[in-house]
Amino acid sequence: MKLLLDIGNSRIKWARAEGGRLTGCAGALPHGGRLPAELLPIWAALDAPGEGVFAVSVAAPSIEREIGDWLHRNWGCEWRRLITPRVGGGIEIAYAQPAALGADRWAAMVGARQRGLLPSCVVDCGTAVTLDAVDGAGRHLGGVIVPGLGMMRRSLTEGTHHLPAIDEGCIQVLATDTPTGIRSGTLLGLAALIDNLVERLTRSGGVPVLTGGDAPELLPWLSQRYEHAPNLVLEGLAVLAEEVS
């Protein structure tokens, strides 16, 4: 059994895998730059991963060190952090310097390939929203990065005077108060931006695939048909962990 980790800017996700596929349910917790205390008993209850720990990470070194220390102290093992290569998992990366592409984006493209969704546009709705176009042969054509929903909202409430913090509530195109206007404008604006970019990036056809923590909130407001794959990065990481073992 392998333990897989997807360490994002704001959340850590984990799952177990065997034979290149996830086994059981995946878990997720916000991390705030530190190893969450509530995660420790969950991991402690797991059997030690006899086939290793594999990760993709875009997080700060501080949480990576804490994870490494915990794994060494409790299971006596190290973890392997994957770096994006030129070619791997059936995907050929378009970047001139492939290692500069976040390994989570690479794993998500591998996950889309594993699902038989290529050609496609892979949309990951996290702290930042990334969109990557992949053709039917697994060639990454390139992509774009835009601020995520939370980042958009914070840029308004923290970067301007007299605007209130945003809580949960209804979405209205014609908002009649400022919090609803910000909540609705950022959500509807991001949904429209994703739809527009996906249309531009998928002229060769295929069904776009949507993943990431904000995907469920955005999905009802998207006009195109998307394949929703909540654990897409971990699915791709399961394939990659099998290849590099």
PDB file of C-alpha atoms in Angstrom:
ATOM      1  CA  MET A   1       0.000   0.000   0.000  1.00  0.00           C
ATOM      2  CA  LYS A   2       1.151   3.529  -0.844  1.00  0.00           C
ATOM      3  CA  LEU A   3       0.170   6.772   0.857  1.00  0.00           C
ATOM      4  CA  LEU A   4      -0.408   9.683  -1.531  1.00  0.00           C
ATOM      5  CA  LEU A   5      -0.284  13.361  -0.527  1.00  0.00           C
ATOM      6  CA  ASP A   6      -1.508  16.380  -2.462  1.00  0.00           C
ATOM      7  CA  ILE A   7      -0.226  19.393  -0.513  1.00  0.00           C
ATOM      8  CA  GLY A   8      -1.740  22.566  -1.896  1.00  0.00           C
ATOM      9  CA  ASN A   9      -1.425  26.199  -0.873  1.00  0.00           C
ATOM     10  CA  SER A  10      -4.283  25.928   1.612  1.00  0.00           C
ATOM     11  CA  ARG A  11      -5.315  22.246   1.915  1.00  0.00           C
ATOM     12  CA  ILE A  12      -3.691  18.859   2.263  1.00  0.00           C
ATOM     13  CA  LYS A  13      -5.384  15.833   0.696  1.00  0.00           C
ATOM     14  CA  TRP A  14      -4.399  12.232   1.178  1.00  0.00           C
ATOM     15  CA  ALA A  15      -5.417   8.773   0.007  1.00  0.00           C
ATOM     16  CA  ARG A  16      -4.092   5.235  -0.114  1.00  0.00           C
ATOM     17  CA  ALA A  17      -3.375   3.482  -3.390  1.00  0.00           C
ATOM     18  CA  GLU A  18      -2.520   0.072  -4.740  1.00  0.00           C
ATOM     19  CA  GLY A  19      -1.772  -0.981  -8.304  1.00  0.00           C
ATOM     20  CA  GLY A  20      -2.033   2.559  -9.639  1.00  0.00           C
ATOM     21  CA  ARG A  21      -5.533   3.196  -8.279  1.00  0.00           C
ATOM     22  CA  LEU A  22      -6.975   4.787  -5.163  1.00  0.00           C
ATOM     23  CA  THR A  23      -8.296   2.503  -2.463  1.00  0.00           C
ATOM     24  CA  GLY A  24     -10.879   3.689   0.036  1.00  0.00           C
ATOM     25  CA  CYS A  25     -11.863   7.299   0.579  1.00  0.00           C
ATOM     26  CA  ALA A  26      -9.636  10.348   0.235  1.00  0.00           C
ATOM     27  CA  GLY A  27      -9.392  12.877   3.046  1.00  0.00           C
ATOM     28  CA  ALA A  28      -8.785  16.628   3.058  1.00  0.00           C
ATOM     29  CA  LEU A  29      -8.084  19.328   5.654  1.00  0.00           C
ATOM     30  CA  PRO A  30      -7.045  22.994   5.538  1.00  0.00           C
ATOM     31  CA  HIS A  31      -3.465  23.405   6.758  1.00  0.00           C
ATOM     32  CA  GLY A  32      -2.670  27.125   7.180  1.00  0.00           C
ATOM     33  CA  GLY A  33       1.015  26.439   6.531  1.00  0.00           C
ATOM     34  CA  ARG A  34       1.334  23.930   9.405  1.00  0.00           C
ATOM     35  CA  LEU A  35       0.605  20.234   9.771  1.00  0.00           C
ATOM     36  CA  PRO A  36      -3.000  20.200  11.113  1.00  0.00           C
ATOM     37  CA  ALA A  37      -3.243  18.772  14.632  1.00  0.00           C
ATOM     38  CA  GLU A  38      -6.513  17.029  13.758  1.00  0.00           C
ATOM     39  CA  LEU A  39      -4.733  15.157  10.974  1.00  0.00           C
ATOM     40  CA  LEU A  40      -2.280  13.386  13.270  1.00  0.00           C
ATOM     41  CA  PRO A  41      -4.682  10.858  14.863  1.00  0.00           C
ATOM     42  CA  ILE A  42      -6.132  10.095  11.423  1.00  0.00           C
ATOM     43  CA  TRP A  43      -2.732   9.198  10.020  1.00  0.00           C
ATOM     44  CA  ALA A  44      -1.705   7.430  13.220  1.00  0.00           C
ATOM     45  CA  ALA A  45      -4.679   5.077  12.791  1.00  0.00           C
ATOM     46  CA  LEU A  46      -3.464   4.028   9.324  1.00  0.00           C
ATOM     47  CA  ASP A  47      -1.170   1.094   8.710  1.00  0.00           C
ATOM     48  CA  ALA A  48       2.346   2.145   7.762  1.00  0.00           C
ATOM     49  CA  PRO A  49       2.548   2.452   3.960  1.00  0.00           C
ATOM     50  CA  GLY A  50       4.809  -0.443   3.067  1.00  0.00           C
ATOM     51  CA  GLU A  51       5.270   0.755  -0.514  1.00  0.00           C
ATOM     52  CA  GLY A  52       6.166   4.315   0.373  1.00  0.00           C
ATOM     53  CA  VAL A  53       4.769   7.855   0.569  1.00  0.00           C
ATOM     54  CA  PHE A  54       4.494   9.925  -2.611  1.00  0.00           C
ATOM     55  CA  ALA A  55       3.548  13.580  -2.829  1.00  0.00           C
ATOM     56  CA  VAL A  56       2.978  16.537  -5.064  1.00  0.00           C
ATOM     57  CA  SER A  57       3.383  19.825  -3.242  1.00  0.00           C
ATOM     58  CA  VAL A  58       3.166  23.547  -3.918  1.00  0.00           C
ATOM     59  CA  ALA A  59       3.146  24.393  -0.198  1.00  0.00           C
ATOM     60  CA  ALA A  60       5.695  26.214   1.924  1.00  0.00           C
ATOM     61  CA  PRO A  61       8.806  24.313   3.069  1.00  0.00           C
ATOM     62  CA  SER A  62       7.679  24.568   6.708  1.00  0.00           C
ATOM     63  CA  ILE A  63       4.767  22.155   6.318  1.00  0.00           C
ATOM     64  CA  GLU A  64       6.854  19.872   4.105  1.00  0.00           C
ATOM     65  CA  ARG A  65       9.445  19.620   6.904  1.00  0.00           C
ATOM     66  CA  GLU A  66       6.749  18.855   9.474  1.00  0.00           C
ATOM     67  CA  ILE A  67       5.312  16.095   7.305  1.00  0.00           C
ATOM     68  CA  GLY A  68       8.757  14.596   6.733  1.00  0.00           C
ATOM     69  CA  ASP A  69       9.519  14.673  10.460  1.00  0.00           C
ATOM     70  CA  TRP A  70       6.197  13.012  11.328  1.00  0.00           C
ATOM     71  CA  LEU A  71       6.655  10.255   8.748  1.00  0.00           C
ATOM     72  CA  HIS A  72      10.193   9.518   9.947  1.00  0.00           C
ATOM     73  CA  ARG A  73       9.221   9.587  13.626  1.00  0.00           C
ATOM     74  CA  ASN A  74       6.046   7.483  13.372  1.00  0.00           C
ATOM     75  CA  TRP A  75       6.635   5.157  10.419  1.00  0.00           C
ATOM     76  CA  GLY A  76      10.391   5.297   9.974  1.00  0.00           C
ATOM     77  CA  CYS A  77      10.041   6.225   6.319  1.00  0.00           C
ATOM     78  CA  GLU A  78      10.861   9.087   3.989  1.00  0.00           C
ATOM     79  CA  TRP A  79       8.527  10.582   1.398  1.00  0.00           C
ATOM     80  CA  ARG A  80       9.124  11.171  -2.274  1.00  0.00           C
ATOM     81  CA  ARG A  81       8.138  14.553  -3.672  1.00  0.00           C
ATOM     82  CA  LEU A  82       7.543  14.349  -7.404  1.00  0.00           C
ATOM     83  CA  ILE A  83       8.950  16.990  -9.764  1.00  0.00           C
ATOM     84  CA  THR A  84       7.416  17.502 -13.210  1.00  0.00           C
ATOM     85  CA  PRO A  85       9.581  15.957 -15.975  1.00  0.00           C
ATOM     86  CA  ARG A  86       9.487  16.544 -19.715  1.00  0.00           C
ATOM     87  CA  VAL A  87       7.480  13.330 -20.222  1.00  0.00           C
ATOM     88  CA  GLY A  88       5.784  11.184 -17.594  1.00  0.00           C
ATOM     89  CA  GLY A  89       2.532   9.379 -16.998  1.00  0.00           C
ATOM     90  CA  GLY A  90       1.703   9.608 -20.692  1.00  0.00           C
ATOM     91  CA  ILE A  91       1.867  13.426 -20.659  1.00  0.00           C
ATOM     92  CA  GLU A  92       4.425  15.526 -22.549  1.00  0.00           C
ATOM     93  CA  ILE A  93       4.850  18.919 -20.881  1.00  0.00           C
ATOM     94  CA  ALA A  94       4.882  22.079 -23.021  1.00  0.00           C
ATOM     95  CA  TYR A  95       7.002  24.191 -20.660  1.00  0.00           C
ATOM     96  CA  ALA A  96      10.581  24.902 -21.731  1.00  0.00           C
ATOM     97  CA  GLN A  97      11.487  24.141 -18.106  1.00  0.00           C
ATOM     98  CA  PRO A  98       9.069  21.339 -17.124  1.00  0.00           C
ATOM     99  CA  ALA A  99      10.083  21.383 -13.444  1.00  0.00           C
ATOM    100  CA  ALA A 100       8.615  24.906 -13.215  1.00  0.00           C
ATOM    101  CA  LEU A 101       5.133  23.447 -13.788  1.00  0.00           C
ATOM    102  CA  GLY A 102       3.498  22.514 -10.487  1.00  0.00           C
ATOM    103  CA  ALA A 103       3.499  18.745 -10.101  1.00  0.00           C
ATOM    104  CA  ASP A 104      -0.156  18.922  -9.043  1.00  0.00           C
ATOM    105  CA  ARG A 105      -1.021  20.213 -12.531  1.00  0.00           C
ATOM    106  CA  TRP A 106       0.979  17.384 -14.100  1.00  0.00           C
ATOM    107  CA  ALA A 107      -0.741  14.804 -11.879  1.00  0.00           C
ATOM    108  CA  ALA A 108      -4.164  16.238 -12.749  1.00  0.00           C
ATOM    109  CA  MET A 109      -3.422  15.841 -16.467  1.00  0.00           C
ATOM    110  CA  VAL A 110      -2.296  12.257 -15.835  1.00  0.00           C
ATOM    111  CA  GLY A 111      -5.550  11.691 -13.948  1.00  0.00           C
ATOM    112  CA  ALA A 112      -7.567  13.004 -16.900  1.00  0.00           C
ATOM    113  CA  ARG A 113      -5.670  10.647 -19.209  1.00  0.00           C
ATOM    114  CA  GLN A 114      -6.319   7.736 -16.835  1.00  0.00           C
ATOM    115  CA  ARG A 115     -10.043   8.523 -16.991  1.00  0.00           C
ATOM    116  CA  GLY A 116      -9.955   8.454 -20.808  1.00  0.00           C
ATOM    117  CA  LEU A 117     -10.924  12.121 -21.084  1.00  0.00           C
ATOM    118  CA  LEU A 118      -8.269  13.351 -23.516  1.00  0.00           C
ATOM    119  CA  PRO A 119      -8.339  15.663 -25.363  1.00  0.00           C
ATOM    120  CA  SER A 120      -9.442  17.946 -22.574  1.00  0.00           C
ATOM    121  CA  CYS A 121      -8.941  21.109 -20.596  1.00  0.00           C
ATOM    122  CA  VAL A 122      -8.068  20.334 -16.971  1.00  0.00           C
ATOM    123  CA  VAL A 123      -9.387  23.004 -14.587  1.00  0.00           C
ATOM    124  CA  ASP A 124      -8.178  22.965 -10.979  1.00  0.00           C
ATOM    125  CA  CYS A 125     -10.117  25.397  -8.781  1.00  0.00           C
ATOM    126  CA  GLY A 126      -7.952  25.947  -5.722  1.00  0.00           C
ATOM    127  CA  THR A 127      -6.231  28.960  -4.172  1.00  0.00           C
ATOM    128  CA  ALA A 128      -5.343  29.730  -7.768  1.00  0.00           C
ATOM    129  CA  VAL A 129      -7.297  28.383 -10.737  1.00  0.00           C
ATOM    130  CA  THR A 130      -5.176  26.615 -13.329  1.00  0.00           C
ATOM    131  CA  LEU A 131      -6.372  25.593 -16.782  1.00  0.00           C
ATOM    132  CA  ASP A 132      -4.270  23.223 -18.893  1.00  0.00           C
ATOM    133  CA  ALA A 133      -5.065  22.046 -22.421  1.00  0.00           C
ATOM    134  CA  VAL A 134      -4.008  18.511 -23.382  1.00  0.00           C
ATOM    135  CA  ASP A 135      -4.505  16.932 -26.806  1.00  0.00           C
ATOM    136  CA  GLY A 136      -5.586  13.382 -27.526  1.00  0.00           C
ATOM    137  CA  ALA A 137      -1.983  12.149 -27.696  1.00  0.00           C
ATOM    138  CA  GLY A 138      -1.168  13.445 -24.212  1.00  0.00           C
ATOM    139  CA  ARG A 139       0.676  16.544 -25.377  1.00  0.00           C
ATOM    140  CA  HIS A 140       0.293  19.429 -22.954  1.00  0.00           C
ATOM    141  CA  LEU A 141      -0.397  22.478 -25.118  1.00  0.00           C
ATOM    142  CA  GLY A 142      -0.025  25.050 -22.361  1.00  0.00           C
ATOM    143  CA  GLY A 143      -2.364  26.801 -19.962  1.00  0.00           C
ATOM    144  CA  VAL A 144      -3.141  29.809 -17.802  1.00  0.00           C
ATOM    145  CA  ILE A 145      -3.338  30.707 -14.108  1.00  0.00           C
ATOM    146  CA  VAL A 146      -5.877  33.088 -12.551  1.00  0.00           C
ATOM    147  CA  PRO A 147      -6.736  34.010  -8.948  1.00  0.00           C
ATOM    148  CA  GLY A 148      -9.083  31.637  -7.171  1.00  0.00           C
ATOM    149  CA  LEU A 149     -12.375  32.545  -5.546  1.00  0.00           C
ATOM    150  CA  GLY A 150     -10.982  33.253  -2.085  1.00  0.00           C
ATOM    151  CA  MET A 151      -8.109  35.289  -3.476  1.00  0.00           C
ATOM    152  CA  MET A 152     -10.485  37.391  -5.575  1.00  0.00           C
ATOM    153  CA  ARG A 153     -12.648  38.136  -2.559  1.00  0.00           C
ATOM    154  CA  ARG A 154      -9.703  38.966  -0.294  1.00  0.00           C
ATOM    155  CA  SER A 155      -8.271  41.319  -2.907  1.00  0.00           C
ATOM    156  CA  LEU A 156     -11.486  43.352  -2.656  1.00  0.00           C
ATOM    157  CA  THR A 157     -12.061  43.272   1.086  1.00  0.00           C
ATOM    158  CA  GLU A 158      -8.399  43.671   2.112  1.00  0.00           C
ATOM    159  CA  GLY A 159      -7.291  45.997  -0.680  1.00  0.00           C
ATOM    160  CA  THR A 160     -10.012  48.607  -0.361  1.00  0.00           C
ATOM    161  CA  HIS A 161     -11.511  50.711   2.421  1.00  0.00           C
ATOM    162  CA  HIS A 162     -14.981  50.253   3.906  1.00  0.00           C
ATOM    163  CA  LEU A 163     -15.803  46.967   2.169  1.00  0.00           C
ATOM    164  CA  PRO A 164     -17.127  44.286   4.551  1.00  0.00           C
ATOM    165  CA  ALA A 165     -15.792  40.768   4.964  1.00  0.00           C
ATOM    166  CA  ILE A 166     -17.728  38.217   2.920  1.00  0.00           C
ATOM    167  CA  ASP A 167     -19.714  35.447   4.569  1.00  0.00           C
ATOM    168  CA  GLU A 168     -21.865  32.724   3.048  1.00  0.00           C
ATOM    169  CA  GLY A 169     -25.146  33.688   1.475  1.00  0.00           C
ATOM    170  CA  CYS A 170     -27.203  33.856  -1.673  1.00  0.00           C
ATOM    171  CA  ILE A 171     -25.954  34.587  -5.177  1.00  0.00           C
ATOM    172  CA  GLN A 172     -27.780  37.322  -7.074  1.00  0.00           C
ATOM    173  CA  VAL A 173     -26.945  38.855 -10.438  1.00  0.00           C
ATOM    174  CA  LEU A 174     -28.681  42.071  -9.333  1.00  0.00           C
ATOM    175  CA  ALA A 175     -27.404  42.329  -5.772  1.00  0.00           C
ATOM    176  CA  THR A 176     -28.949  44.952  -3.490  1.00  0.00           C
ATOM    177  CA  ASP A 177     -26.224  45.051  -0.816  1.00  0.00           C
ATOM    178  CA  THR A 178     -22.432  45.142  -0.913  1.00  0.00           C
ATOM    179  CA  PRO A 179     -21.599  41.714   0.590  1.00  0.00           C
ATOM    180  CA  THR A 180     -23.974  39.996  -1.829  1.00  0.00           C
ATOM    181  CA  GLY A 181     -22.508  42.058  -4.679  1.00  0.00           C
ATOM    182  CA  ILE A 182     -18.970  40.912  -3.869  1.00  0.00           C
ATOM    183  CA  ARG A 183     -20.006  37.308  -3.198  1.00  0.00           C
ATOM    184  CA  SER A 184     -22.022  37.111  -6.412  1.00  0.00           C
ATOM    185  CA  GLY A 185     -19.679  39.126  -8.618  1.00  0.00           C
ATOM    186  CA  THR A 186     -16.617  37.055  -7.757  1.00  0.00           C
ATOM    187  CA  LEU A 187     -18.389  33.705  -8.154  1.00  0.00           C
ATOM    188  CA  LEU A 188     -20.221  34.587 -11.371  1.00  0.00           C
ATOM    189  CA  GLY A 189     -17.188  36.402 -12.764  1.00  0.00           C
ATOM    190  CA  LEU A 190     -14.877  33.453 -12.112  1.00  0.00           C
ATOM    191  CA  ALA A 191     -17.404  31.016 -13.597  1.00  0.00           C
ATOM    192  CA  ALA A 192     -17.705  33.139 -16.750  1.00  0.00           C
ATOM    193  CA  LEU A 193     -13.921  33.458 -16.986  1.00  0.00           C
ATOM    194  CA  ILE A 194     -13.482  29.663 -16.705  1.00  0.00           C
ATOM    195  CA  ASP A 195     -16.146  29.012 -19.338  1.00  0.00           C
ATOM    196  CA  ASN A 196     -14.563  31.509 -21.717  1.00  0.00           C
ATOM    197  CA  LEU A 197     -11.023  30.189 -21.260  1.00  0.00           C
ATOM    198  CA  VAL A 198     -12.123  26.569 -21.567  1.00  0.00           C
ATOM    199  CA  GLU A 199     -13.831  27.399 -24.859  1.00  0.00           C
ATOM    200  CA  ARG A 200     -10.621  29.008 -26.125  1.00  0.00           C
ATOM    201  CA  LEU A 201      -8.435  26.131 -24.934  1.00  0.00           C
ATOM    202  CA  THR A 202     -10.557  23.214 -26.167  1.00  0.00           C
ATOM    203  CA  ARG A 203     -11.228  24.031 -29.788  1.00  0.00           C
ATOM    204  CA  SER A 204     -10.076  20.501 -30.686  1.00  0.00           C
ATOM    205  CA  GLY A 205     -12.975  19.015 -28.739  1.00  0.00           C
ATOM    206  CA  GLY A 206     -13.201  16.897 -25.618  1.00  0.00           C
ATOM    207  CA  VAL A 207     -14.961  17.295 -22.284  1.00  0.00           C
ATOM    208  CA  PRO A 208     -13.265  19.638 -19.788  1.00  0.00           C
ATOM    209  CA  VAL A 209     -12.597  18.161 -16.363  1.00  0.00           C
ATOM    210  CA  LEU A 210     -13.044  20.145 -13.148  1.00  0.00           C
ATOM    211  CA  THR A 211     -11.335  19.531  -9.815  1.00  0.00           C
ATOM    212  CA  GLY A 212     -10.219  21.472  -6.729  1.00  0.00           C
ATOM    213  CA  GLY A 213     -11.776  22.643  -3.489  1.00  0.00           C
ATOM    214  CA  ASP A 214     -13.951  25.378  -5.032  1.00  0.00           C
ATOM    215  CA  ALA A 215     -15.232  23.198  -7.875  1.00  0.00           C
ATOM    216  CA  PRO A 216     -18.541  22.258  -6.151  1.00  0.00           C
ATOM    217  CA  GLU A 217     -19.360  25.939  -5.554  1.00  0.00           C
ATOM    218  CA  LEU A 218     -18.545  26.918  -9.133  1.00  0.00           C
ATOM    219  CA  LEU A 219     -20.068  23.953 -10.926  1.00  0.00           C
ATOM    220  CA  PRO A 220     -23.750  25.065 -10.809  1.00  0.00           C
ATOM    221  CA  TRP A 221     -22.813  28.406 -12.401  1.00  0.00           C
ATOM    222  CA  LEU A 222     -20.782  27.045 -15.309  1.00  0.00           C
ATOM    223  CA  SER A 223     -22.549  26.956 -18.664  1.00  0.00           C
ATOM    224  CA  GLN A 224     -20.531  24.183 -20.315  1.00  0.00           C
ATOM    225  CA  ARG A 225     -20.612  20.493 -19.457  1.00  0.00           C
ATOM    226  CA  TYR A 226     -17.758  19.466 -17.184  1.00  0.00           C
ATOM    227  CA  GLU A 227     -16.606  16.146 -15.791  1.00  0.00           C
ATOM    228  CA  HIS A 228     -16.288  16.709 -12.036  1.00  0.00           C
ATOM    229  CA  ALA A 229     -13.401  14.695 -10.578  1.00  0.00           C
ATOM    230  CA  PRO A 230     -12.795  15.743  -6.939  1.00  0.00           C
ATOM    231  CA  ASN A 231      -9.724  13.518  -6.485  1.00  0.00           C
ATOM    232  CA  LEU A 232      -8.187  13.995  -9.931  1.00  0.00           C
ATOM    233  CA  VAL A 233      -4.720  14.967  -8.666  1.00  0.00           C
ATOM    234  CA  LEU A 234      -4.567  11.954  -6.346  1.00  0.00           C
ATOM    235  CA  GLU A 235      -5.800   9.693  -9.153  1.00  0.00           C
ATOM    236  CA  GLY A 236      -2.952  10.875 -11.349  1.00  0.00           C
ATOM    237  CA  LEU A 237      -0.485  10.614  -8.485  1.00  0.00           C
ATOM    238  CA  ALA A 238      -1.509   6.968  -7.986  1.00  0.00           C
ATOM    239  CA  VAL A 239      -0.487   6.269 -11.593  1.00  0.00           C
ATOM    240  CA  LEU A 240       2.794   8.177 -11.218  1.00  0.00           C
ATOM    241  CA  ALA A 241       3.691   6.532  -7.910  1.00  0.00           C
ATOM    242  CA  GLU A 242       3.345   3.151  -9.581  1.00  0.00           C
ATOM    243  CA  GLU A 243       5.655   4.256 -12.415  1.00  0.00           C
ATOM    244  CA  VAL A 244       8.434   5.570 -10.186  1.00  0.00           C
ATOM    245  CA  SER A 245       8.337   2.798  -7.582  1.00  0.00           C
TER     246      SER A 245
END
